[in-house]
PDB file of C-alpha atoms in Angstrom:
ATOM      1  CA  MET A   1      25.983  79.627 131.810  1.00 76.00           C
ATOM      2  CA  GLU A   2      28.520  82.098 130.276  1.00 71.00           C
ATOM      3  CA  THR A   3      30.373  83.258 133.397  1.00 72.00           C
ATOM      4  CA  GLY A   4      30.637  79.592 135.180  1.00 73.00           C
ATOM      5  CA  SER A   5      29.534  80.854 138.759  1.00 79.00           C
ATOM      6  CA  PHE A   6      27.077  82.742 140.600  1.00 84.00           C
ATOM      7  CA  SER A   7      29.750  84.977 142.195  1.00 82.00           C
ATOM      8  CA  ALA A   8      30.981  86.076 138.843  1.00 77.00           C
ATOM      9  CA  VAL A   9      27.254  87.183 137.690  1.00 84.00           C
ATOM     10  CA  ALA A  10      27.032  88.842 141.115  1.00 84.00           C
ATOM     11  CA  ARG A  11      30.260  90.885 140.322  1.00 80.00           C
ATOM     12  CA  GLU A  12      29.065  91.638 136.813  1.00 74.00           C
ATOM     13  CA  LEU A  13      25.658  93.008 137.747  1.00 79.00           C
ATOM     14  CA  GLY A  14      26.389  94.388 141.220  1.00 84.00           C
ATOM     15  CA  ILE A  15      23.541  92.619 142.992  1.00 87.00           C
ATOM     16  CA  GLY A  16      25.185  90.098 145.455  1.00 87.00           C
ATOM     17  CA  GLN A  17      25.431  86.361 145.232  1.00 85.00           C
ATOM     18  CA  PRO A  18      22.346  85.622 147.195  1.00 88.00           C
ATOM     19  CA  ASN A  19      20.184  87.503 144.825  1.00 90.00           C
ATOM     20  CA  VAL A  20      21.563  85.634 141.860  1.00 89.00           C
ATOM     21  CA  SER A  21      20.589  82.336 143.623  1.00 88.00           C
ATOM     22  CA  ARG A  22      17.135  83.778 144.307  1.00 90.00           C
ATOM     23  CA  HIS A  23      16.704  84.825 140.858  1.00 92.00           C
ATOM     24  CA  ILE A  24      17.783  81.201 139.488  1.00 91.00           C
ATOM     25  CA  ALA A  25      15.509  79.729 141.940  1.00 91.00           C
ATOM     26  CA  SER A  26      12.576  81.620 140.995  1.00 93.00           C
ATOM     27  CA  LEU A  27      12.999  81.028 137.190  1.00 92.00           C
ATOM     28  CA  GLU A  28      13.414  77.082 137.988  1.00 91.00           C
ATOM     29  CA  GLN A  29      10.124  77.208 139.957  1.00 91.00           C
ATOM     30  CA  ASP A  30       8.334  78.986 137.140  1.00 92.00           C
ATOM     31  CA  LEU A  31       9.787  76.580 134.486  1.00 92.00           C
ATOM     32  CA  GLY A  32       9.260  73.425 136.742  1.00 92.00           C
ATOM     33  CA  VAL A  33      12.720  71.994 135.887  1.00 92.00           C
ATOM     34  CA  GLN A  34      16.206  72.221 137.446  1.00 91.00           C
ATOM     35  CA  LEU A  35      18.489  74.378 135.219  1.00 91.00           C
ATOM     36  CA  LEU A  36      21.630  74.022 137.305  1.00 89.00           C
ATOM     37  CA  ARG A  37      23.148  71.545 139.829  1.00 86.00           C
ATOM     38  CA  ARG A  38      24.887  73.164 142.619  1.00 80.00           C
ATOM     39  CA  SER A  39      27.624  71.896 144.860  1.00 74.00           C
ATOM     40  CA  THR A  40      30.269  73.376 147.211  1.00 68.00           C
ATOM     41  CA  ARG A  41      32.750  72.816 144.517  1.00 69.00           C
ATOM     42  CA  GLN A  42      31.149  73.350 141.008  1.00 73.00           C
ATOM     43  CA  LEU A  43      28.239  74.212 139.002  1.00 78.00           C
ATOM     44  CA  THR A  44      26.965  71.919 136.412  1.00 82.00           C
ATOM     45  CA  VAL A  45      24.204  72.503 133.742  1.00 84.00           C
ATOM     46  CA  THR A  46      21.565  70.051 133.089  1.00 87.00           C
ATOM     47  CA  PRO A  47      20.225  69.185 129.738  1.00 85.00           C
ATOM     48  CA  GLU A  48      16.936  71.082 130.366  1.00 88.00           C
ATOM     49  CA  GLY A  49      19.298  73.861 131.314  1.00 87.00           C
ATOM     50  CA  GLN A  50      21.379  73.579 128.049  1.00 82.00           C
ATOM     51  CA  ARG A  51      18.439  73.469 125.831  1.00 83.00           C
ATOM     52  CA  TYR A  52      16.888  76.581 127.699  1.00 87.00           C
ATOM     53  CA  TYR A  53      20.078  78.658 127.466  1.00 82.00           C
ATOM     54  CA  ALA A  54      20.508  78.095 123.696  1.00 76.00           C
ATOM     55  CA  GLN A  55      17.173  79.153 123.033  1.00 80.00           C
ATOM     56  CA  ALA A  56      17.047  82.129 125.412  1.00 83.00           C
ATOM     57  CA  ARG A  57      20.354  83.349 123.911  1.00 75.00           C
ATOM     58  CA  VAL A  58      19.123  83.286 120.317  1.00 72.00           C
ATOM     59  CA  ALA A  59      15.881  85.159 121.568  1.00 79.00           C
ATOM     60  CA  LEU A  60      18.253  87.793 123.580  1.00 76.00           C
ATOM     61  CA  ASP A  61      20.395  88.231 120.511  1.00 71.00           C
ATOM     62  CA  ALA A  62      17.350  88.763 118.467  1.00 72.00           C
ATOM     63  CA  ILE A  63      16.132  91.658 120.674  1.00 77.00           C
ATOM     64  CA  ALA A  64      19.628  93.072 120.985  1.00 70.00           C
ATOM     65  CA  ARG A  65      19.472  93.595 117.106  1.00 68.00           C
ATOM     66  CA  ALA A  66      16.015  94.806 116.896  1.00 73.00           C
ATOM     67  CA  GLU A  67      16.968  97.359 119.490  1.00 71.00           C
ATOM     68  CA  ALA A  68      20.079  98.364 117.823  1.00 66.00           C
ATOM     69  CA  ASP A  69      18.184  98.614 114.532  1.00 66.00           C
ATOM     70  CA  ALA A  70      15.547 100.798 116.079  1.00 66.00           C
ATOM     71  CA  ARG A  71      18.140 103.013 117.357  1.00 61.00           C
ATOM     72  CA  GLY A  72      20.120 103.037 114.079  1.00 55.00           C
ATOM     73  CA  GLN A  73      23.209 101.129 115.539  1.00 57.00           C
ATOM     74  CA  GLN A  74      24.572  99.245 112.633  1.00 66.00           C
ATOM     75  CA  ASN A  75      27.959  98.673 114.037  1.00 77.00           C
ATOM     76  CA  PRO A  76      28.754  95.152 115.724  1.00 82.00           C
ATOM     77  CA  HIS A  77      28.823  95.402 119.506  1.00 84.00           C
ATOM     78  CA  GLY A  78      29.079  93.295 122.792  1.00 85.00           C
ATOM     79  CA  LEU A  79      31.009  90.332 124.044  1.00 89.00           C
ATOM     80  CA  LEU A  80      32.373  87.664 121.389  1.00 91.00           C
ATOM     81  CA  ARG A  81      33.670  84.469 122.992  1.00 91.00           C
ATOM     82  CA  VAL A  82      35.779  82.640 120.513  1.00 93.00           C
ATOM     83  CA  ALA A  83      37.259  78.937 121.065  1.00 93.00           C
ATOM     84  CA  CYS A  84      40.188  77.796 119.143  1.00 91.00           C
ATOM     85  CA  ALA A  85      43.278  75.467 119.609  1.00 88.00           C
ATOM     86  CA  PRO A  86      46.399  77.290 121.142  1.00 87.00           C
ATOM     87  CA  GLY A  87      48.763  77.064 117.982  1.00 86.00           C
ATOM     88  CA  LEU A  88      46.139  78.649 115.581  1.00 89.00           C
ATOM     89  CA  GLY A  89      44.813  81.116 117.957  1.00 90.00           C
ATOM     90  CA  ILE A  90      48.371  82.497 119.386  1.00 89.00           C
ATOM     91  CA  GLU A  91      50.213  82.294 116.095  1.00 86.00           C
ATOM     92  CA  LYS A  92      47.422  83.583 113.558  1.00 89.00           C
ATOM     93  CA  ILE A  93      44.375  85.062 115.455  1.00 92.00           C
ATOM     94  CA  VAL A  94      46.117  87.062 118.232  1.00 92.00           C
ATOM     95  CA  GLY A  95      48.502  88.913 115.772  1.00 90.00           C
ATOM     96  CA  ALA A  96      45.673  89.780 113.631  1.00 91.00           C
ATOM     97  CA  LEU A  97      43.313  91.079 116.367  1.00 93.00           C
ATOM     98  CA  PRO A  98      44.394  94.653 116.490  1.00 94.00           C
ATOM     99  CA  GLU A  99      43.207  95.192 112.831  1.00 93.00           C
ATOM    100  CA  PHE A 100      39.733  93.548 113.849  1.00 94.00           C
ATOM    101  CA  MET A 101      39.341  95.455 117.072  1.00 92.00           C
ATOM    102  CA  SER A 102      40.158  98.702 115.584  1.00 93.00           C
ATOM    103  CA  CYS A 103      37.628  98.253 112.840  1.00 91.00           C
ATOM    104  CA  TYR A 104      34.841  97.221 115.406  1.00 91.00           C
ATOM    105  CA  PRO A 105      35.725  99.231 118.494  1.00 91.00           C
ATOM    106  CA  ASP A 106      32.407  98.295 120.350  1.00 88.00           C
ATOM    107  CA  VAL A 107      33.238  94.621 120.128  1.00 91.00           C
ATOM    108  CA  GLU A 108      34.848  92.816 123.172  1.00 91.00           C
ATOM    109  CA  VAL A 109      36.867  89.609 122.362  1.00 93.00           C
ATOM    110  CA  GLU A 110      37.259  86.704 124.689  1.00 92.00           C
ATOM    111  CA  LEU A 111      39.826  84.042 123.424  1.00 92.00           C
ATOM    112  CA  ARG A 112      39.494  80.503 124.830  1.00 91.00           C
ATOM    113  CA  PHE A 113      42.593  78.525 123.821  1.00 90.00           C
ATOM    114  CA  GLY A 114      42.399  74.588 124.266  1.00 85.00           C
ATOM    115  CA  ASP A 115      43.097  71.477 122.320  1.00 76.00           C
ATOM    116  CA  GLY A 116      40.068  69.667 123.453  1.00 75.00           C
ATOM    117  CA  TYR A 117      36.349  69.698 122.317  1.00 77.00           C
ATOM    118  CA  VAL A 118      34.600  72.726 123.371  1.00 78.00           C
ATOM    119  CA  ASP A 119      30.598  72.413 124.033  1.00 80.00           C
ATOM    120  CA  LEU A 120      29.652  75.678 122.694  1.00 81.00           C
ATOM    121  CA  VAL A 121      26.249  75.854 124.390  1.00 76.00           C
ATOM    122  CA  ALA A 122      27.288  74.798 127.848  1.00 75.00           C
ATOM    123  CA  GLU A 123      30.475  77.088 127.754  1.00 78.00           C
ATOM    124  CA  GLY A 124      28.655  80.151 126.333  1.00 80.00           C
ATOM    125  CA  VAL A 125      30.903  80.125 123.236  1.00 86.00           C
ATOM    126  CA  ASP A 126      29.910  82.158 120.005  1.00 89.00           C
ATOM    127  CA  VAL A 127      32.360  80.699 117.555  1.00 92.00           C
ATOM    128  CA  ALA A 128      34.661  77.904 117.753  1.00 92.00           C
ATOM    129  CA  LEU A 129      37.384  77.310 115.156  1.00 91.00           C
ATOM    130  CA  ARG A 130      37.749  73.475 114.465  1.00 86.00           C
ATOM    131  CA  GLY A 131      39.421  71.300 111.863  1.00 81.00           C
ATOM    132  CA  GLY A 132      37.892  68.308 110.307  1.00 72.00           C
ATOM    133  CA  VAL A 133      34.375  67.375 109.126  1.00 67.00           C
ATOM    134  CA  LEU A 134      31.510  68.557 111.316  1.00 66.00           C
ATOM    135  CA  LYS A 135      29.958  65.778 113.027  1.00 65.00           C
ATOM    136  CA  ASP A 136      27.283  67.416 115.379  1.00 60.00           C
ATOM    137  CA  SER A 137      24.099  68.142 113.342  1.00 59.00           C
ATOM    138  CA  ALA A 138      23.148  70.554 115.855  1.00 67.00           C
ATOM    139  CA  LEU A 139      25.792  73.084 114.902  1.00 75.00           C
ATOM    140  CA  ARG A 140      26.392  75.071 111.856  1.00 83.00           C
ATOM    141  CA  ALA A 141      29.608  75.738 110.282  1.00 84.00           C
ATOM    142  CA  ARG A 142      31.221  78.034 107.561  1.00 87.00           C
ATOM    143  CA  ARG A 143      34.453  76.741 105.860  1.00 88.00           C
ATOM    144  CA  VAL A 144      37.140  79.437 106.540  1.00 89.00           C
ATOM    145  CA  GLY A 145      40.120  77.366 105.460  1.00 89.00           C
ATOM    146  CA  MET A 146      41.771  74.064 104.552  1.00 88.00           C
ATOM    147  CA  SER A 147      44.696  72.308 106.503  1.00 88.00           C
ATOM    148  CA  GLN A 148      46.830  69.468 105.749  1.00 88.00           C
ATOM    149  CA  ARG A 149      48.855  67.413 108.059  1.00 91.00           C
ATOM    150  CA  ILE A 150      52.299  66.201 107.006  1.00 93.00           C
ATOM    151  CA  CYS A 151      55.105  64.070 108.614  1.00 95.00           C
ATOM    152  CA  VAL A 152      58.096  65.996 109.555  1.00 96.00           C
ATOM    153  CA  ALA A 153      61.563  65.243 111.438  1.00 96.00           C
ATOM    154  CA  SER A 154      64.749  66.864 112.013  1.00 95.00           C
ATOM    155  CA  PRO A 155      67.711  66.162 109.741  1.00 94.00           C
ATOM    156  CA  ALA A 156      69.411  64.737 112.714  1.00 94.00           C
ATOM    157  CA  TYR A 157      66.964  62.305 113.495  1.00 96.00           C
ATOM    158  CA  LEU A 158      66.780  61.037 109.945  1.00 95.00           C
ATOM    159  CA  GLU A 159      70.621  60.703 109.817  1.00 94.00           C
ATOM    160  CA  ARG A 160      70.332  58.493 113.052  1.00 95.00           C
ATOM    161  CA  HIS A 161      67.223  56.381 112.159  1.00 95.00           C
ATOM    162  CA  GLY A 162      66.716  56.717 108.424  1.00 94.00           C
ATOM    163  CA  THR A 163      64.161  57.980 106.313  1.00 95.00           C
ATOM    164  CA  PRO A 164      60.638  56.020 106.016  1.00 95.00           C
ATOM    165  CA  GLN A 165      59.740  55.394 102.581  1.00 95.00           C
ATOM    166  CA  HIS A 166      56.147  54.001 103.370  1.00 95.00           C
ATOM    167  CA  PRO A 167      53.790  54.808 106.100  1.00 94.00           C
ATOM    168  CA  ASP A 168      54.337  51.233 107.425  1.00 94.00           C
ATOM    169  CA  ASP A 169      58.019  51.986 108.025  1.00 94.00           C
ATOM    170  CA  LEU A 170      56.731  54.362 110.784  1.00 94.00           C
ATOM    171  CA  LEU A 171      56.053  51.300 113.000  1.00 93.00           C
ATOM    172  CA  ARG A 172      59.883  51.096 113.258  1.00 93.00           C
ATOM    173  CA  HIS A 173      60.209  54.543 114.108  1.00 95.00           C
ATOM    174  CA  GLU A 174      60.012  56.880 117.209  1.00 94.00           C
ATOM    175  CA  CYS A 175      56.927  58.738 116.497  1.00 95.00           C
ATOM    176  CA  ILE A 176      55.783  61.612 118.625  1.00 95.00           C
ATOM    177  CA  VAL A 177      52.210  60.864 119.448  1.00 93.00           C
ATOM    178  CA  TYR A 178      49.309  63.490 119.635  1.00 91.00           C
ATOM    179  CA  THR A 179      47.040  62.148 122.403  1.00 88.00           C
ATOM    180  CA  LEU A 180      44.036  64.065 121.382  1.00 83.00           C
ATOM    181  CA  LEU A 181      44.008  62.871 117.880  1.00 79.00           C
ATOM    182  CA  ALA A 182      40.873  60.940 116.946  1.00 71.00           C
ATOM    183  CA  GLY A 183      41.550  57.233 116.526  1.00 70.00           C
ATOM    184  CA  GLY A 184      44.933  57.441 117.449  1.00 71.00           C
ATOM    185  CA  GLY A 185      46.593  56.499 114.298  1.00 87.00           C
ATOM    186  CA  TRP A 186      47.962  58.644 111.602  1.00 92.00           C
ATOM    187  CA  PRO A 187      45.965  58.706 108.413  1.00 90.00           C
ATOM    188  CA  PHE A 188      47.560  58.533 104.823  1.00 91.00           C
ATOM    189  CA  ARG A 189      46.103  58.258 101.462  1.00 88.00           C
ATOM    190  CA  GLU A 190      46.213  54.651 101.589  1.00 84.00           C
ATOM    191  CA  SER A 191      45.263  53.720 105.110  1.00 87.00           C
ATOM    192  CA  GLN A 192      45.567  54.712 108.851  1.00 89.00           C
ATOM    193  CA  VAL A 193      48.950  53.747 110.370  1.00 91.00           C
ATOM    194  CA  PRO A 194      48.813  52.978 114.249  1.00 91.00           C
ATOM    195  CA  VAL A 195      51.987  54.686 115.227  1.00 91.00           C
ATOM    196  CA  HIS A 196      53.894  54.212 118.487  1.00 91.00           C
ATOM    197  CA  GLY A 197      56.570  56.385 120.615  1.00 91.00           C
ATOM    198  CA  ARG A 198      57.874  57.000 123.749  1.00 94.00           C
ATOM    199  CA  LEU A 199      56.829  60.462 123.978  1.00 95.00           C
ATOM    200  CA  ARG A 200      53.207  61.402 123.885  1.00 93.00           C
ATOM    201  CA  MET A 201      51.758  64.978 124.358  1.00 92.00           C
ATOM    202  CA  ASN A 202      48.385  66.766 124.171  1.00 88.00           C
ATOM    203  CA  SER A 203      50.027  69.744 122.665  1.00 88.00           C
ATOM    204  CA  LEU A 204      50.830  70.372 119.025  1.00 90.00           C
ATOM    205  CA  GLU A 205      53.192  72.982 119.844  1.00 91.00           C
ATOM    206  CA  GLY A 206      54.860  70.786 122.313  1.00 93.00           C
ATOM    207  CA  ILE A 207      55.245  68.058 119.466  1.00 94.00           C
ATOM    208  CA  ARG A 208      56.623  70.582 117.077  1.00 95.00           C
ATOM    209  CA  ARG A 209      59.355  71.648 119.580  1.00 95.00           C
ATOM    210  CA  ALA A 210      60.075  67.962 120.155  1.00 96.00           C
ATOM    211  CA  ALA A 211      60.472  67.278 116.626  1.00 96.00           C
ATOM    212  CA  LEU A 212      62.829  70.368 116.315  1.00 95.00           C
ATOM    213  CA  GLU A 213      64.864  68.883 118.999  1.00 96.00           C
ATOM    214  CA  GLY A 214      65.323  65.790 117.009  1.00 95.00           C
ATOM    215  CA  MET A 215      63.232  63.266 119.375  1.00 96.00           C
ATOM    216  CA  GLY A 216      61.098  61.779 116.565  1.00 96.00           C
ATOM    217  CA  ILE A 217      58.866  62.017 113.564  1.00 97.00           C
ATOM    218  CA  ALA A 218      55.827  64.460 113.993  1.00 96.00           C
ATOM    219  CA  TYR A 219      52.439  64.570 112.367  1.00 96.00           C
ATOM    220  CA  LEU A 220      51.417  68.122 112.248  1.00 94.00           C
ATOM    221  CA  PRO A 221      49.434  70.828 110.218  1.00 91.00           C
ATOM    222  CA  SER A 222      51.745  72.017 107.512  1.00 91.00           C
ATOM    223  CA  TRP A 223      51.116  75.621 108.437  1.00 90.00           C
ATOM    224  CA  MET A 224      52.864  75.190 111.925  1.00 90.00           C
ATOM    225  CA  VAL A 225      56.138  74.085 110.457  1.00 91.00           C
ATOM    226  CA  MET A 226      56.430  75.956 106.943  1.00 89.00           C
ATOM    227  CA  GLU A 227      59.004  78.234 108.467  1.00 87.00           C
ATOM    228  CA  HIS A 228      61.197  75.327 109.198  1.00 91.00           C
ATOM    229  CA  LEU A 229      60.966  73.653 105.767  1.00 87.00           C
ATOM    230  CA  GLY A 230      62.986  74.219 102.625  1.00 76.00           C
ATOM    231  CA  GLY A 231      66.141  75.775 101.951  1.00 71.00           C
ATOM    232  CA  PRO A 232      69.610  75.313 103.196  1.00 72.00           C
ATOM    233  CA  GLY A 233      69.971  74.746 106.998  1.00 77.00           C
ATOM    234  CA  SER A 234      66.273  73.675 107.290  1.00 87.00           C
ATOM    235  CA  ARG A 235      65.329  72.545 110.782  1.00 92.00           C
ATOM    236  CA  LEU A 236      62.792  70.005 109.658  1.00 94.00           C
ATOM    237  CA  GLN A 237      62.218  67.896 106.562  1.00 94.00           C
ATOM    238  CA  PRO A 238      58.924  66.487 105.204  1.00 94.00           C
ATOM    239  CA  VAL A 239      58.690  62.549 104.901  1.00 95.00           C
ATOM    240  CA  LEU A 240      56.264  60.513 103.200  1.00 94.00           C
ATOM    241  CA  SER A 241      54.902  63.512 101.172  1.00 93.00           C
ATOM    242  CA  ALA A 242      53.643  61.278  98.330  1.00 93.00           C
ATOM    243  CA  HIS A 243      51.503  59.350 100.793  1.00 94.00           C
ATOM    244  CA  ALA A 244      49.922  62.386 102.434  1.00 91.00           C
ATOM    245  CA  ALA A 245      46.109  62.299 103.204  1.00 89.00           C
ATOM    246  CA  PRO A 246      43.989  65.013 101.472  1.00 87.00           C
ATOM    247  CA  PRO A 247      43.595  68.328 103.259  1.00 88.00           C
ATOM    248  CA  THR A 248      40.660  68.753 105.743  1.00 86.00           C
ATOM    249  CA  PRO A 249      38.266  71.572 106.285  1.00 87.00           C
ATOM    250  CA  LEU A 250      39.065  74.257 108.973  1.00 89.00           C
ATOM    251  CA  ASN A 251      35.389  75.616 110.052  1.00 90.00           C
ATOM    252  CA  ALA A 252      34.118  78.395 111.976  1.00 91.00           C
ATOM    253  CA  VAL A 253      31.296  76.619 114.124  1.00 90.00           C
ATOM    254  CA  TYR A 254      28.350  78.249 115.965  1.00 88.00           C
ATOM    255  CA  SER A 255      25.065  77.185 117.488  1.00 79.00           C
ATOM    256  CA  ALA A 256      22.914  79.908 116.968  1.00 62.00           C
ATOM    257  CA  GLU A 257      19.966  80.042 114.343  1.00 63.00           C
ATOM    258  CA  ARG A 258      21.117  83.466 113.415  1.00 65.00           C
ATOM    259  CA  LEU A 259      24.473  84.795 114.153  1.00 75.00           C
ATOM    260  CA  PRO A 260      25.187  87.911 116.238  1.00 81.00           C
ATOM    261  CA  HIS A 261      26.443  90.668 114.054  1.00 84.00           C
ATOM    262  CA  ARG A 262      29.654  90.537 115.996  1.00 88.00           C
ATOM    263  CA  ALA A 263      30.329  86.780 115.361  1.00 90.00           C
ATOM    264  CA  SER A 264      29.443  87.154 111.614  1.00 88.00           C
ATOM    265  CA  VAL A 265      31.807  89.992 110.970  1.00 91.00           C
ATOM    266  CA  PHE A 266      34.783  87.997 113.055  1.00 93.00           C
ATOM    267  CA  ILE A 267      34.190  84.935 110.882  1.00 92.00           C
ATOM    268  CA  ASP A 268      34.571  87.109 107.794  1.00 91.00           C
ATOM    269  CA  PHE A 269      37.699  88.518 109.138  1.00 92.00           C
ATOM    270  CA  VAL A 270      39.068  84.979 110.200  1.00 93.00           C
ATOM    271  CA  ALA A 271      38.467  83.761 106.521  1.00 91.00           C
ATOM    272  CA  GLU A 272      40.588  86.728 105.218  1.00 90.00           C
ATOM    273  CA  VAL A 273      43.285  86.162 107.607  1.00 90.00           C
ATOM    274  CA  LEU A 274      43.626  82.440 106.680  1.00 89.00           C
ATOM    275  CA  ALA A 275      43.273  82.928 102.925  1.00 88.00           C
ATOM    276  CA  ALA A 276      46.525  84.999 103.256  1.00 86.00           C
ATOM    277  CA  THR A 277      48.216  82.116 105.229  1.00 84.00           C
ATOM    278  CA  PRO A 278      50.174  79.542 103.515  1.00 82.00           C
ATOM    279  CA  GLY A 279      49.091  76.057 104.653  1.00 83.00           C
ATOM    280  CA  LEU A 280      45.583  77.283 105.563  1.00 85.00           C
ATOM    281  CA  ALA A 281      44.136  79.025 102.416  1.00 80.00           C
ATOM    282  CA  MET A 282      41.384  77.347 100.573  1.00 71.00           C
ATOM    283  CA  ARG A 283      42.227  75.886  97.326  1.00 63.00           C
TER     284      ARG A 283
END
């Protein structure tokens, strides 16, 4: 479940891939259910396998904590898998990791970057950083920050096309569309506007670059563009600020009944980092 393949497990345990296959087959026979579907190209997890993994992972973490307590080991340890958007991860988390890893030398960190949805159980992820309201009732979340999206454009674009005064004016502008935004439209305080544009991307970093190049109006988290706003020679200007939608929560999401200690201290650490970040701190 956590490595994604039999061969990766074989390398990790040093037991050979056929032995891994036999162990899984024996486990499935004992349980009377199929946990994994194999093909020549991929390995997929059945719903029964996902449930079994989630409950077994909780049990194994509990055993590890009990063993650590018995040995007097209070320091967090083990492999921590974290999923987050590339922009937030690369620009804010990676730069702070040296301090975290210095404080917790027995913790290994694997960061998985992507703008799409991550199934924590199926992909073996301990913590995911997600914006918006939590919809999956099977998950737990802790709020670590707040994020507000704003409309921005380059001075050159606004000089050529004019500055929109109302969200409906966006229907007559070139909007750089984020293809992964739920609903497709841009939410404002009054309503959601179904924007359109000739340029569409699945990357917020790409959209920011396109806005800096004067290719249209972008709808981005304020923290991503703060360094380009304000003062003489600013490369971007905010538009429709009076109509901006309220900030939305940024959550650390996890699936376990009780978090591994390594994940708990990481969430505490991230909350401190974001509290010191303009545009992400909780008000």
